Each structure stands twice: as structure tokens, then as C-alpha cells.
Coordinates of C-alpha atoms and ligand atoms in Angstrom, one line a residue:
M1150 CA 0.8 15.3 -28.5
V1151 CA -1.0 15.6 -25.3
D1152 CA -4.2 17.0 -25.1
T1153 CA -3.5 19.8 -22.5
G1154 CA -7.6 20.7 -22.5
E1155 CA -8.3 17.7 -20.4
A1156 CA -5.4 18.6 -18.1
E1157 CA -6.6 22.3 -17.8
K1158 CA -10.0 21.3 -16.6
L1159 CA -8.8 18.9 -14.0
F1160 CA -6.3 21.4 -12.8
T1161 CA -9.2 23.8 -12.4
R1162 CA -11.4 21.6 -10.6
L1163 CA -8.4 21.0 -8.2
R1164 CA -7.6 24.7 -7.8
D1165 CA -11.3 25.4 -7.2
A1166 CA -11.4 23.2 -4.3
T1167 CA -10.1 25.3 -1.5
D1168 CA -11.0 23.0 1.2
S1169 CA -8.8 20.0 -0.1
K1170 CA -6.0 19.0 2.0
S1171 CA -4.5 16.6 -0.7
L1172 CA -0.9 16.6 -1.0
L1173 CA -1.6 17.0 -4.9
R1174 CA -3.2 20.1 -4.4
K1175 CA -0.4 21.5 -2.1
H1176 CA 2.6 20.6 -4.8
L1177 CA 1.1 21.0 -8.0
T1178 CA 1.6 25.1 -8.3
N1179 CA 0.7 26.9 -11.4
N1180 CA 4.5 26.6 -12.4
I1181 CA 4.7 22.9 -11.9
F1182 CA 1.4 22.2 -13.7
A1183 CA 2.4 24.3 -16.6
Q1184 CA 6.0 22.5 -16.9
L1185 CA 4.4 19.1 -16.8
K1186 CA 1.2 19.0 -18.6
G1187 CA 2.6 18.3 -21.9
L1188 CA 4.9 15.8 -21.2
K1189 CA 4.5 11.8 -22.1
T1190 CA 6.6 9.1 -20.2
K1191 CA 8.2 6.2 -21.9
F1192 CA 5.0 4.2 -21.5
G1193 CA 2.8 6.9 -23.2
G1194 CA 1.4 8.1 -19.5
T1195 CA 0.5 11.8 -19.0
L1196 CA 0.1 14.1 -16.3
I1197 CA -3.4 13.2 -16.6
D1198 CA -3.0 9.8 -15.6
C1199 CA -1.1 10.7 -12.7
I1200 CA -3.4 13.6 -11.2
R1201 CA -7.1 12.4 -12.1
S1202 CA -7.9 10.6 -9.0
G1203 CA -6.5 13.7 -6.9
C1204 CA -8.7 16.2 -9.0
E1205 CA -11.8 14.3 -9.1
N1206 CA -11.8 13.3 -5.3
T1207 CA -10.6 16.5 -3.7
D1208 CA -11.0 14.6 -0.4
S1209 CA -7.7 12.4 -1.3
G1210 CA -5.2 12.4 1.3
V1211 CA -2.3 12.1 -1.4
G1212 CA -4.1 12.3 -4.6
V1213 CA -1.7 11.3 -7.0
Y1214 CA -0.4 8.0 -8.7
A1215 CA 2.5 7.1 -11.1
C1216 CA 1.0 6.0 -14.3
D1217 CA 4.2 3.8 -14.5
P1218 CA 7.9 3.5 -13.2
D1219 CA 8.7 6.2 -15.5
A1220 CA 6.5 8.8 -14.3
Y1221 CA 8.9 9.1 -11.2
T1222 CA 11.4 10.6 -13.6
T1223 CA 9.1 12.6 -15.9
F1224 CA 6.7 13.9 -13.4
A1225 CA 9.5 14.1 -10.8
P1226 CA 9.1 18.0 -9.8
L1227 CA 5.6 16.6 -8.6
L1228 CA 6.1 13.4 -7.4
D1229 CA 9.6 14.2 -5.7
A1230 CA 7.7 16.9 -3.9
V1231 CA 4.8 14.7 -2.8
I1232 CA 7.0 11.9 -1.7
R1233 CA 9.1 14.0 0.4
D1234 CA 6.0 15.6 2.1
Y1235 CA 4.0 12.5 2.8
H1236 CA 7.4 10.2 4.1
K1237 CA 8.7 13.3 6.1
V1238 CA 12.1 13.1 4.3
S1239 CA 14.1 16.2 3.1
E1240 CA 16.2 14.1 0.6
L1241 CA 15.4 10.8 -1.3
K1242 CA 17.8 8.8 -0.4
H1243 CA 16.4 5.6 0.2
P1244 CA 18.5 2.9 1.9
N1245 CA 19.3 -0.5 0.6
P1246 CA 16.7 -3.3 1.7
D1247 CA 17.8 -4.3 5.5
F1248 CA 15.1 -6.9 7.0
G1249 CA 17.4 -7.3 10.1
D1250 CA 18.3 -10.6 11.4
T1251 CA 15.1 -12.4 12.0
D1252 CA 16.7 -14.9 14.2
K1253 CA 17.5 -12.2 16.7
L1254 CA 14.5 -9.8 16.9
D1255 CA 14.0 -8.0 19.7
F1256 CA 10.3 -8.4 19.7
G1257 CA 7.8 -11.2 19.8
N1258 CA 4.0 -11.0 20.5
L1259 CA 3.0 -7.2 21.2
D1260 CA 0.2 -8.4 23.2
P1261 CA 0.7 -11.5 25.1
S1262 CA -2.3 -11.1 27.1
G1263 CA -4.3 -11.2 23.6
E1264 CA -6.9 -8.7 25.1
M1265 CA -6.2 -5.7 22.8
I1266 CA -4.7 -7.0 19.4
V1267 CA -7.2 -9.0 17.2
S1268 CA -4.7 -9.6 14.2
T1269 CA -1.3 -8.9 12.6
R1270 CA -0.7 -8.6 9.0
V1271 CA 2.5 -7.3 7.3
R1272 CA 2.7 -6.5 3.5
V1273 CA 4.8 -5.2 0.6
G1274 CA 4.3 -4.1 -2.8
R1275 CA 6.3 -5.2 -5.9
S1276 CA 6.1 -4.4 -9.6
H1277 CA 7.3 -6.3 -12.5
D1278 CA 10.0 -3.9 -14.1
S1279 CA 8.9 -4.1 -17.5
Y1280 CA 5.5 -3.2 -17.0
G1281 CA 3.6 0.2 -16.6
F1282 CA 1.1 0.7 -13.9
P1283 CA -2.8 0.5 -14.3
P1284 CA -3.3 3.9 -16.1
V1285 CA -1.3 2.7 -19.1
L1286 CA -1.6 -1.3 -18.8
K1287 CA -3.1 -3.2 -21.6
K1288 CA -5.4 -6.2 -20.8
E1289 CA -3.2 -8.5 -22.5
E1290 CA -0.3 -7.4 -20.5
R1291 CA -2.2 -7.6 -17.1
V1292 CA -2.8 -11.2 -18.3
E1293 CA 0.8 -12.0 -19.0
M1294 CA 1.9 -10.6 -15.6
E1295 CA -0.5 -12.9 -14.2
Q1296 CA 0.6 -16.0 -15.8
K1297 CA 4.4 -15.0 -14.9
T1298 CA 3.4 -14.4 -11.4
V1299 CA 1.4 -17.8 -11.0
E1300 CA 4.6 -19.5 -12.2
A1301 CA 6.9 -18.1 -9.9
L1302 CA 4.5 -18.7 -7.2
K1303 CA 4.1 -22.4 -8.0
K1304 CA 7.7 -22.7 -7.1
L1305 CA 7.1 -21.9 -3.5
D1306 CA 7.3 -24.9 -0.7
G1307 CA 7.0 -25.5 2.9
E1308 CA 4.6 -23.4 4.9
L1309 CA 4.3 -20.9 2.0
K1310 CA 3.3 -23.5 -0.8
G1311 CA -0.5 -22.7 -1.9
S1312 CA -2.9 -22.4 -4.8
Y1313 CA -3.8 -19.4 -6.8
H1314 CA -7.6 -18.5 -7.1
P1315 CA -8.3 -16.0 -10.1
L1316 CA -11.2 -13.7 -9.9
T1317 CA -12.5 -14.5 -13.1
G1318 CA -14.7 -17.2 -12.3
M1319 CA -14.8 -16.9 -8.8
S1320 CA -18.4 -17.2 -7.5
K1321 CA -19.5 -13.9 -5.7
E1322 CA -20.3 -15.3 -2.4
T1323 CA -16.5 -16.7 -2.3
Q1324 CA -15.2 -13.3 -2.9
K1325 CA -17.4 -11.6 -0.6
Q1326 CA -16.6 -14.1 2.2
L1327 CA -12.7 -13.7 1.2
T1328 CA -13.1 -10.0 1.5
E1329 CA -15.1 -9.9 4.9
D1330 CA -12.3 -12.0 6.5
H1331 CA -9.6 -9.4 5.5
F1332 CA -8.2 -11.6 2.8
L1333 CA -9.4 -10.5 -0.7
F1334 CA -9.6 -7.0 -2.4
N1335 CA -12.7 -5.9 -3.9
D1336 CA -13.1 -2.7 -6.9
S1337 CA -15.0 -0.5 -4.1
D1338 CA -12.2 1.9 -3.6
R1339 CA -13.3 5.4 -5.6
F1340 CA -9.6 6.8 -5.4
L1341 CA -8.2 3.6 -7.2
R1342 CA -11.2 3.6 -9.5
A1343 CA -10.5 7.2 -10.8
A1344 CA -6.6 6.3 -11.3
G1345 CA -7.5 3.6 -13.6
G1346 CA -6.9 0.7 -11.0
Y1347 CA -10.2 -1.6 -12.0
N1348 CA -9.8 -1.2 -15.5
D1349 CA -10.7 -4.5 -17.3
W1350 CA -12.1 -5.6 -14.0
P1351 CA -11.6 -8.4 -12.7
T1352 CA -9.5 -9.7 -15.7
G1353 CA -5.8 -10.5 -14.7
R1354 CA -6.4 -10.3 -11.0
G1355 CA -6.5 -12.9 -8.2
I1356 CA -5.3 -14.2 -5.0
F1357 CA -3.0 -16.8 -4.1
F1358 CA -2.8 -18.4 -0.4
N1359 CA -1.3 -21.2 1.8
D1360 CA -3.7 -23.7 3.5
N1361 CA -4.0 -21.7 6.5
K1362 CA -4.0 -18.3 4.8
T1363 CA -1.1 -17.0 6.8
F1364 CA 0.7 -16.1 3.5
L1365 CA -1.1 -14.5 0.7
V1366 CA -0.4 -12.6 -2.7
W1367 CA -2.5 -10.2 -4.3
V1368 CA -2.4 -10.2 -8.1
N1369 CA -2.9 -6.9 -10.0
E1370 CA -4.9 -5.3 -7.1
E1371 CA -3.7 -1.7 -6.9
D1372 CA 0.0 -3.0 -7.5
H1373 CA 1.3 -5.7 -9.7
L1374 CA 1.9 -7.6 -6.5
R1375 CA 1.2 -7.6 -2.9
F1376 CA 3.0 -10.0 -0.8
I1377 CA 1.1 -10.4 2.5
S1378 CA 1.8 -12.4 5.9
M1379 CA -0.9 -12.4 8.3
Q1380 CA -2.6 -14.4 11.5
M1381 CA -4.8 -13.9 14.3
G1382 CA -3.3 -12.3 17.7
G1383 CA -0.1 -9.9 18.0
D1384 CA 2.6 -12.3 16.9
L1385 CA 4.7 -9.6 15.0
K1386 CA 7.8 -11.5 15.1
E1387 CA 6.1 -14.4 13.5
V1388 CA 4.3 -12.5 10.8
Y1389 CA 7.1 -10.6 9.8
T1390 CA 9.7 -13.5 10.0
R1391 CA 7.2 -15.4 7.2
L1392 CA 7.1 -12.5 5.1
V1393 CA 11.0 -12.1 4.7
K1394 CA 11.3 -15.9 4.1
A1395 CA 8.7 -15.4 1.3
I1396 CA 10.4 -12.0 -0.1
R1397 CA 13.7 -14.0 -0.3
A1398 CA 12.0 -17.0 -2.2
L1399 CA 10.2 -14.9 -4.6
E1400 CA 13.1 -12.7 -5.2
S1401 CA 14.9 -16.0 -6.3
S1402 CA 12.4 -17.5 -8.4
G1403 CA 13.1 -15.4 -11.6
L1404 CA 11.0 -12.5 -11.2
S1405 CA 12.5 -9.0 -11.2
F1406 CA 11.1 -6.1 -9.6
A1407 CA 11.2 -2.5 -10.5
K1408 CA 13.3 -0.4 -8.0
R1409 CA 14.9 2.7 -8.2
D1410 CA 18.1 4.5 -6.8
G1411 CA 17.3 7.0 -3.8
L1412 CA 13.4 5.9 -4.3
G1413 CA 13.6 1.6 -3.4
Y1414 CA 10.9 -0.3 -4.8
L1415 CA 8.7 1.2 -7.1
T1416 CA 4.8 1.3 -6.6
F1417 CA 1.6 2.8 -8.2
C1418 CA 1.0 5.1 -5.2
P1419 CA 3.8 7.4 -3.9
S1420 CA 2.8 6.8 -0.2
N1421 CA 4.1 3.1 -0.8
L1422 CA 7.6 3.5 -2.3
G1423 CA 10.8 2.5 -0.7
T1424 CA 10.3 -0.4 1.5
T1425 CA 6.3 -0.6 0.4
L1426 CA 5.9 -2.0 4.1
R1427 CA 3.0 -1.6 5.8
A1428 CA 2.6 -3.5 8.9
S1429 CA -0.6 -3.1 11.0
V1430 CA -2.6 -4.8 13.8
H1431 CA -6.3 -4.6 14.2
I1432 CA -6.8 -3.2 17.8
K1433 CA -9.4 -2.6 20.5
I1434 CA -8.8 1.0 21.4
P1435 CA -12.4 2.3 22.5
K1436 CA -11.1 4.7 24.7
L1437 CA -7.9 6.4 22.9
S1438 CA -9.7 6.5 19.7
Q1439 CA -12.3 9.1 21.1
T1440 CA -10.0 11.3 22.8
P1441 CA -9.7 14.4 20.3
D1442 CA -5.9 14.0 20.5
F1443 CA -6.1 10.6 18.6
K1444 CA -5.0 11.8 15.3
A1445 CA -2.1 14.2 17.2
F1446 CA -1.1 10.9 19.1
C1447 CA -0.8 8.7 15.9
D1448 CA 1.2 11.5 14.0
K1449 CA 3.9 11.4 17.3
Y1450 CA 4.4 8.1 16.5
N1451 CA 4.6 8.3 12.5
I1452 CA 1.7 5.7 12.6
Q1453 CA -1.9 6.0 10.9
A1454 CA -5.1 4.7 12.1
R1455 CA -7.7 3.3 9.5
G1456 CA -10.7 1.4 9.8
I1457 CA -11.0 -2.3 9.8
H1458 CA -12.0 -2.9 6.1
G1459 CA -8.8 -1.1 4.8
E1460 CA -8.1 2.2 3.7
H1461 CA -11.1 4.9 3.6
T1462 CA -13.3 2.8 5.6
E1463 CA -14.8 3.2 9.2
S1464 CA -13.9 1.7 12.4
V1465 CA -16.1 -1.0 14.1
G1466 CA -16.7 -1.5 17.8
G1467 CA -13.8 0.5 18.5
V1468 CA -11.2 -1.7 16.8
Y1469 CA -8.9 0.4 14.3
D1470 CA -6.3 -0.4 12.0
I1471 CA -2.8 1.0 13.5
S1472 CA 0.3 0.6 11.0
N1473 CA 3.4 2.4 10.1
K1474 CA 3.2 5.4 8.2
R1475 CA 6.2 6.0 6.6
R1476 CA 7.9 3.6 4.2
L1477 CA 10.6 5.7 2.5
G1478 CA 14.0 6.6 4.0
L1479 CA 14.3 4.2 6.4
T1480 CA 14.9 0.3 6.2
E1481 CA 12.2 -2.5 6.5
I1482 CA 13.3 -3.4 9.9
E1483 CA 13.6 0.3 11.0
A1484 CA 9.8 0.5 9.6
I1485 CA 9.0 -2.6 11.6
Q1486 CA 10.2 -1.3 14.8
E1487 CA 8.5 2.3 14.1
M1488 CA 5.1 0.1 14.0
R1489 CA 6.3 -1.7 17.1
R1490 CA 7.0 1.4 18.9
G1491 CA 3.7 3.2 18.0
V1492 CA 1.7 0.2 18.8
E1493 CA 3.2 -0.3 22.1
A1494 CA 2.6 3.2 23.0
V1495 CA -1.2 2.9 21.6
I1496 CA -1.6 -0.4 24.1
A1497 CA 0.1 1.6 27.0
E1498 CA -2.2 4.8 26.5
E1499 CA -5.4 2.7 26.0
K1500 CA -4.4 0.8 29.3
K1501 CA -3.9 4.2 31.1
L1502 CA -6.9 5.7 30.0
S1503 CA -8.8 2.8 31.2
G1504 CA -7.5 3.0 34.9
Q1505 CA -5.4 -0.3 34.3
Ligands
LIG494 P1 -3.3 -2.4 2.2 O1 -2.9 -0.7 1.9 O2 -2.4 -2.8 3.4 O3 -3.6 -3.0 1.1 P2 -5.9 -2.0 3.2 O4 -6.0 -0.3 4.1 O5 -6.5 -1.6 1.9 O6 -4.4 -2.2 3.1 O7 -6.6 -3.2 3.8 C1 -6.4 -4.3 2.8 C2 -7.1 -5.5 3.5 O8 -6.4 -5.9 4.6 C3 -8.2 -5.0 4.1 O9 -9.6 -6.1 4.0 C4 -8.1 -4.6 5.9 O10 -9.1 -5.0 6.7 C5 -7.1 -5.9 5.9 N1 -6.1 -5.7 7.2 C6 -5.3 -5.0 7.1 N2 -4.5 -4.8 8.4 C7 -4.9 -6.3 8.9 C8 -4.7 -6.7 10.1 N3 -3.6 -6.4 11.1 N4 -5.5 -8.1 10.7 C9 -6.4 -8.5 9.6 N5 -6.7 -7.8 8.4 C10 -5.8 -6.6 8.1
LIG495 C1 -5.6 9.0 -1.4 O1 -5.0 10.0 -1.9 O2 -6.3 9.5 -0.2 C2 -5.6 7.7 -2.2 N1 -5.3 8.0 -3.3 C3 -5.0 6.6 -1.4 C4 -3.4 7.1 -1.1 C5 -2.8 6.2 -0.1 N2 -3.1 6.5 1.2 C6 -1.8 6.5 2.1 O3 -2.1 7.1 3.0 N3 -1.0 5.4 2.1

């Protein structure tokens, strides 16, 4: 039996937050709440596990997390509506993966002058298909997943070859330095914390990277796995090509990833579903970012601006993180092209505003 008393309390808190703009508040209607509040997934997850973060943090943008892969079925009346809204799709018909032909990409360095783009990063998320997400995960399961992942990572070779560094036992100074340099995650996101994302912290978490830190894997941060390719400057072609190579190598290393027809690869946050791909640049845009139309400009190109220390952080010195917003309903190569067009438009506009 599900204790619906707590769900009722959270729901009241959400309804009372009349200034909340979250997708959770928009789509969790009285009817849908009544329909879902007593249900449980195959992993034992409840509606509370999915909505706690958005009810406790009514300033959320999305506000909902999937407690496990099965939540996308059990709680579909809520999650489908949020997914459609976030990714701007009318139907949940995600295409098969298509990374394009990386030998024939029609882009290279988005800022050959090197004046505006500080660094470029592309990441995807993956989930082991037999485990739940943070709210329903047990400590032993997290450790088991970590071991499986490390076994697979050991098989990488060439440019991708690297070593694994568990958070347990890592000195505070090393963690701080890796985080400041934009390589490592930490436990400072209150949205993720409320969703159970830091349960049993730091057990089962860690980071893998190659010698020059251009290919990295986050283990048990928000998602079970995040594969990341990054480097200084604006060479999107090189960064993307390296990531595609890594995804292919890891797919054939014995790991099996959660995927669903129509939704693509499954992730903890519905904003990451589908391709799970976020391609970003850290870019100097002191002029454009100060215009009142900056948000509208980003919306027009389906791009999103974040601060330079990750989501929910502030910009420093006019440098913003600009990335593709949509990850579902388009292929990987289309998501990259959407980001590329957005970044090119941002560069052109910044130059125009600077009188160049
Ligand atoms: P994600 O949703 O991709 O996990 P976050 O917004 O939480 O991203 O950022 C994760 C980390 O990646 C942060 O430290 C952020 O500064 C870093 N990062 C993101 N994009 C870039 C980039 N283009 N260059 C350097 N670091 C980046
Ligand atoms: C929120 O709802 O604001 C947080 N739970 C984070 C959601 C992920 N954000 C995004 O825009 N991709």
C-alpha cells in the first residue's frame, strides 16, 4: 500500500505555489494526481519519488524525475505530458539513434579565431537496464553497477584509454580542483538532492578519464552513466567524433542500456530522454547576454543558456554555457546541428552588437 498522505501534502504545497512555473505544476492536475497517487512501479517506486523535488523546490523548471525506468509507463499520464512540453513534440515518436557519418561532417571549429569559445563539451547519459534510478536504488546495487561499469571501461583503448577514480577516498582538494576545472560533479544541486540523487553519497560514485581529460565518464552522478567528450576551444567536430567513437566502444563492451520505443534512451530526468545528448560551448557573450531579448533569442534557436559551473549556476565574466535544449524527437546528429546553428547565430549576434 502506498501512503497517500505524504503525496497529498506535497501536492498541496505545489498547488499553493501559484508563482511556480514548473512543468510539474502545469501538468500535475487534480485528476492526474488522483489517478497516480496510489500506484507503484515494478521497482517499488511511487509518485512521491517522482515529484518530491519539484514540490519541495517550486522554482524548478521541470520538477519531476522518473524514480526508475518503469515510471515512464506507470506514471505516463504525468511524464508524457512533461516530456512533450519540454522537448516541444506532439507525439512521442523518438527516432532510432543516428550519429551521422563522422567522416563527412559539414562543420569543424565553430570559432576558428578562438576569440569567443572557451571550451566545447558533448555528453550523453546512459542507464543500466536492470537497475532503478536513485530514489529506489539500494547502496549495494549502486556499488554493483559501479563494478560492472569499471570492468567495461577497462576495455577502452587508444585515445579513450584511462583510469577510474572513485569518490570514496579521493581527497577534498582533488575533488575541488577537478570540479572547478569542469571535469567532476559534486553534491551541491538541491533539486537533485531532493530527488534522492545523493543517497549514500559518495558510495558507488566516481570518474573515469583519459590522460588529457578529453574523454570522461561520470559514474552514478544523476544518471548511472554519463559519457563526456570535451576540450578547450571550439572544435565541435573533434569533440563529437570522439564521443561517438566512445559510445560505439562502450556499446560493444558488454553493457546493456535502458531504451524504450518512442522515448529512446531512458534517463532519471525526463529532460534528458531520447538522444540524452547535450552539446555545449562556454562562450564569451557579454553584449548579447545583457539584452532583454536574450532568453527569447535562445528560445528561437532551441538553445539553453546556463552558468559556467553547470545548471542552476550563474555566469562569470559574461561567459555562458550554451547548449541544445531538445534531446527527444530528433536524432543525435540533428541535435548537434541544432546546437551548431544556435551557436553560430549567437556568435553572429554578439559580433553585430559589438559593431563588428
Ligand atoms: P550536464 O547537464 O551536461 O551534466 P551541467 O550543467 O551539470 O551539465 O554541467 C556539468 C559540468 O560540465 C559543469 O562543471 C560545467 O561547468 C561543465 N561544462 C558544461 N559545458 C562545458 C563546456 N562547454 N566547457 C567546459 N565545461 C563545461
Ligand atoms: C529542475 O526541474 O529545474 C531540475 N530538476 C533540473 C531539471 C533538468 N533541467 C533541464 O532543463 N534540462
